[in-house]
PDB file of C-alpha atoms and ligand atoms in Angstrom:
ATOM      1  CA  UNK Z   1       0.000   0.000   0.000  1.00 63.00           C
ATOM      2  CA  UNK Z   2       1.311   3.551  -0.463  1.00 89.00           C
ATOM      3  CA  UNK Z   3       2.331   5.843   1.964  1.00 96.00           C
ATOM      4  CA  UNK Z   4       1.392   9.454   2.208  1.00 98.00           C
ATOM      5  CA  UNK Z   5       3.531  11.897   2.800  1.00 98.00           C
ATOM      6  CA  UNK Z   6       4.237  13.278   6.264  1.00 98.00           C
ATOM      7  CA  UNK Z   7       3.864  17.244   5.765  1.00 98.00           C
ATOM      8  CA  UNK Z   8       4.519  18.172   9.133  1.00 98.00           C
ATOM      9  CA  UNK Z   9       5.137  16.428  12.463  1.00 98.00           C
ATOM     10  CA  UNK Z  10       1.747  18.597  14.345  1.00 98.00           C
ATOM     11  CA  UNK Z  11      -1.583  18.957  13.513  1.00 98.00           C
ATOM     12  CA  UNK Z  12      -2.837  22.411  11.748  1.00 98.00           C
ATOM     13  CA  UNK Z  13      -5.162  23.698  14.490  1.00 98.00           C
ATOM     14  CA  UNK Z  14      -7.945  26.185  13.215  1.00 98.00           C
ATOM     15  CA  UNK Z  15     -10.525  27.939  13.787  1.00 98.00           C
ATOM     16  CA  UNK Z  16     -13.303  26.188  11.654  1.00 98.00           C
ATOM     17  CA  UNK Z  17     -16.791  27.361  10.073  1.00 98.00           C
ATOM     18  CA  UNK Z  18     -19.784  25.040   9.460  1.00 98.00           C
ATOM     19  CA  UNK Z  19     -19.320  23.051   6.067  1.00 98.00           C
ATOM     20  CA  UNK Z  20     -17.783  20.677   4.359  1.00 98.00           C
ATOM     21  CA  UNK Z  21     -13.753  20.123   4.035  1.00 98.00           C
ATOM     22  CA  UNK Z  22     -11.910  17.904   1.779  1.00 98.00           C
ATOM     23  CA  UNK Z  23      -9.063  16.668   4.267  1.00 98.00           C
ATOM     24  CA  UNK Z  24      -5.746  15.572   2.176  1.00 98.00           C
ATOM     25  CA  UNK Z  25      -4.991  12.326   2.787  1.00 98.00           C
ATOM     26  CA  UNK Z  26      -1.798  11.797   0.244  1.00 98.00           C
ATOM     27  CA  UNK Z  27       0.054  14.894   1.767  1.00 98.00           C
ATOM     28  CA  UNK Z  28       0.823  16.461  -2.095  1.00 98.00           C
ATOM     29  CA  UNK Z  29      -1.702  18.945  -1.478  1.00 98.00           C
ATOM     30  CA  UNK Z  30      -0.543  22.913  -1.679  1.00 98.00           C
ATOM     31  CA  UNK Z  31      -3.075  24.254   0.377  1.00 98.00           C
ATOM     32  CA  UNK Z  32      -2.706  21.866   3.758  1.00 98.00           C
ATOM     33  CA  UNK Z  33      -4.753  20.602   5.079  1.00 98.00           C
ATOM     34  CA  UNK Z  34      -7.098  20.161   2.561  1.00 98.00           C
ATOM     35  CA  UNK Z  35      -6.965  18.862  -1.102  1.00 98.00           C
ATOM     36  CA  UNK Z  36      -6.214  20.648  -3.519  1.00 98.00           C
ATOM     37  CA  UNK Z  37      -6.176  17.492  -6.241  1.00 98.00           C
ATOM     38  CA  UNK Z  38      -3.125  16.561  -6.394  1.00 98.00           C
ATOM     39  CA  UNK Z  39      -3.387  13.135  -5.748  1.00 98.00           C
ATOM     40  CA  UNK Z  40      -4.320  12.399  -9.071  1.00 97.00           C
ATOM     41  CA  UNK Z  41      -3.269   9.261 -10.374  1.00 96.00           C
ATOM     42  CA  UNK Z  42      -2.118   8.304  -6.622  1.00 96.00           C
ATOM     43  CA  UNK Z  43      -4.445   5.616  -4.884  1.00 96.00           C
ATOM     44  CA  UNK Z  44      -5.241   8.294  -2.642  1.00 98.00           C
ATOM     45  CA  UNK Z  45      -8.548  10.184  -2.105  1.00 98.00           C
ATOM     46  CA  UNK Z  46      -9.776  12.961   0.208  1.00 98.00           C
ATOM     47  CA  UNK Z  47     -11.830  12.259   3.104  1.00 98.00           C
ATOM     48  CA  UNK Z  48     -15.285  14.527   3.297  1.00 98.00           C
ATOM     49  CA  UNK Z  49     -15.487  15.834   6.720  1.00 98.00           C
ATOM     50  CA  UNK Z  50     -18.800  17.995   7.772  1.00 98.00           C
ATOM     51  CA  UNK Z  51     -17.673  20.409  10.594  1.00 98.00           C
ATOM     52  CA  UNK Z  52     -21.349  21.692  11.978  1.00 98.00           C
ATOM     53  CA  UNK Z  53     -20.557  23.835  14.614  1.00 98.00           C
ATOM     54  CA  UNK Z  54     -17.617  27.025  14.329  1.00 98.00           C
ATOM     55  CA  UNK Z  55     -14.904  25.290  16.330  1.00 98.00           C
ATOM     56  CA  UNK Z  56     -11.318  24.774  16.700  1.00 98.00           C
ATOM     57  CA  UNK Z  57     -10.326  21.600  14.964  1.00 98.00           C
ATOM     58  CA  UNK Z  58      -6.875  19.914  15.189  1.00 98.00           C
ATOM     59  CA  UNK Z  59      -6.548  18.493  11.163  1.00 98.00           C
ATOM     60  CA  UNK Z  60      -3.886  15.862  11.053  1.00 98.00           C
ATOM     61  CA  UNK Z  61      -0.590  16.987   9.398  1.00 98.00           C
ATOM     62  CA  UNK Z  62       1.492  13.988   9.403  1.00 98.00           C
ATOM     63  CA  UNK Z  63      -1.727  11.674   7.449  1.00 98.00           C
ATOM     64  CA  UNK Z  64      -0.942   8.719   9.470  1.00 98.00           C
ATOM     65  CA  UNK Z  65      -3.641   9.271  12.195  1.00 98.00           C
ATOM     66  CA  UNK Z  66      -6.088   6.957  13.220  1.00 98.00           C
ATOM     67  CA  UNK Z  67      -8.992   8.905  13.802  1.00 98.00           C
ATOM     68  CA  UNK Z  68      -8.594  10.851  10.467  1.00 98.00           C
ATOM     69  CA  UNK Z  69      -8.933  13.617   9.009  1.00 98.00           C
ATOM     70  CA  UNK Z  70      -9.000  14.472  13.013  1.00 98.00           C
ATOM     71  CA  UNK Z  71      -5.150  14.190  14.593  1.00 98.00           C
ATOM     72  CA  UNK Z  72      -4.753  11.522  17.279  1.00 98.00           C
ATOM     73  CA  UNK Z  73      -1.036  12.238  18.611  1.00 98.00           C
ATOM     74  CA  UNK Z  74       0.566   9.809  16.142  1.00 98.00           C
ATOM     75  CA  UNK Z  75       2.792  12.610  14.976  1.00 98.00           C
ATOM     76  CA  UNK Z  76       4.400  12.056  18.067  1.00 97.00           C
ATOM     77  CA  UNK Z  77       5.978   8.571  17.287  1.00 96.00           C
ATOM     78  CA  UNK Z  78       7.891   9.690  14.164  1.00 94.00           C
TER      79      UNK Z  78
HETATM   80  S1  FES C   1      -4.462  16.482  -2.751  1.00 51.47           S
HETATM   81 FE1  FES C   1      -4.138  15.005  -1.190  1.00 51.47          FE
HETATM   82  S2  FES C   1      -6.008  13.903  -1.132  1.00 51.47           S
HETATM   83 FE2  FES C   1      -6.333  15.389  -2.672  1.00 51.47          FE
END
């Protein structure tokens, strides 16, 4: 299976408005954390995350969480 790549060893904690986000889940994106398409012709696909409520979200920047798009503290093993 392919990996994605790590962009950064924290999670990108923001302030978040009610909608839906594409989270990046192959780590090529430009605009992190969200897709931008670049993981065209990777096996890699975004994952659709509704955020209902304004609130501060922690999205994962390393892609290897377990609770994705959400980070988990698995950055912290690398
Ligand atoms: S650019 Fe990474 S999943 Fe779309």
């Amino acid at each position: 299976m392919e990996e994605p790549v790590v962009v950064q060893k924290a999670p990108y904690v923001m302030k978040t408005e009610p909608r839906k986000y594409a989270w990046c889940a192959c780590g090529l994106s430009q605009g992190q954390p969200f897709c931008d398409g670049a993981h065209k012709g990777t096996g890699f696909s975004p994952i659709i995350e509704e955020i209902t409520v304004e609130r501060n979200v922690a999205w994962c920047g390393c892609k290897l969480s377990k609770t994705k798009p959400f980070c988990d503290g698995s950055h912290a093993e690398l």
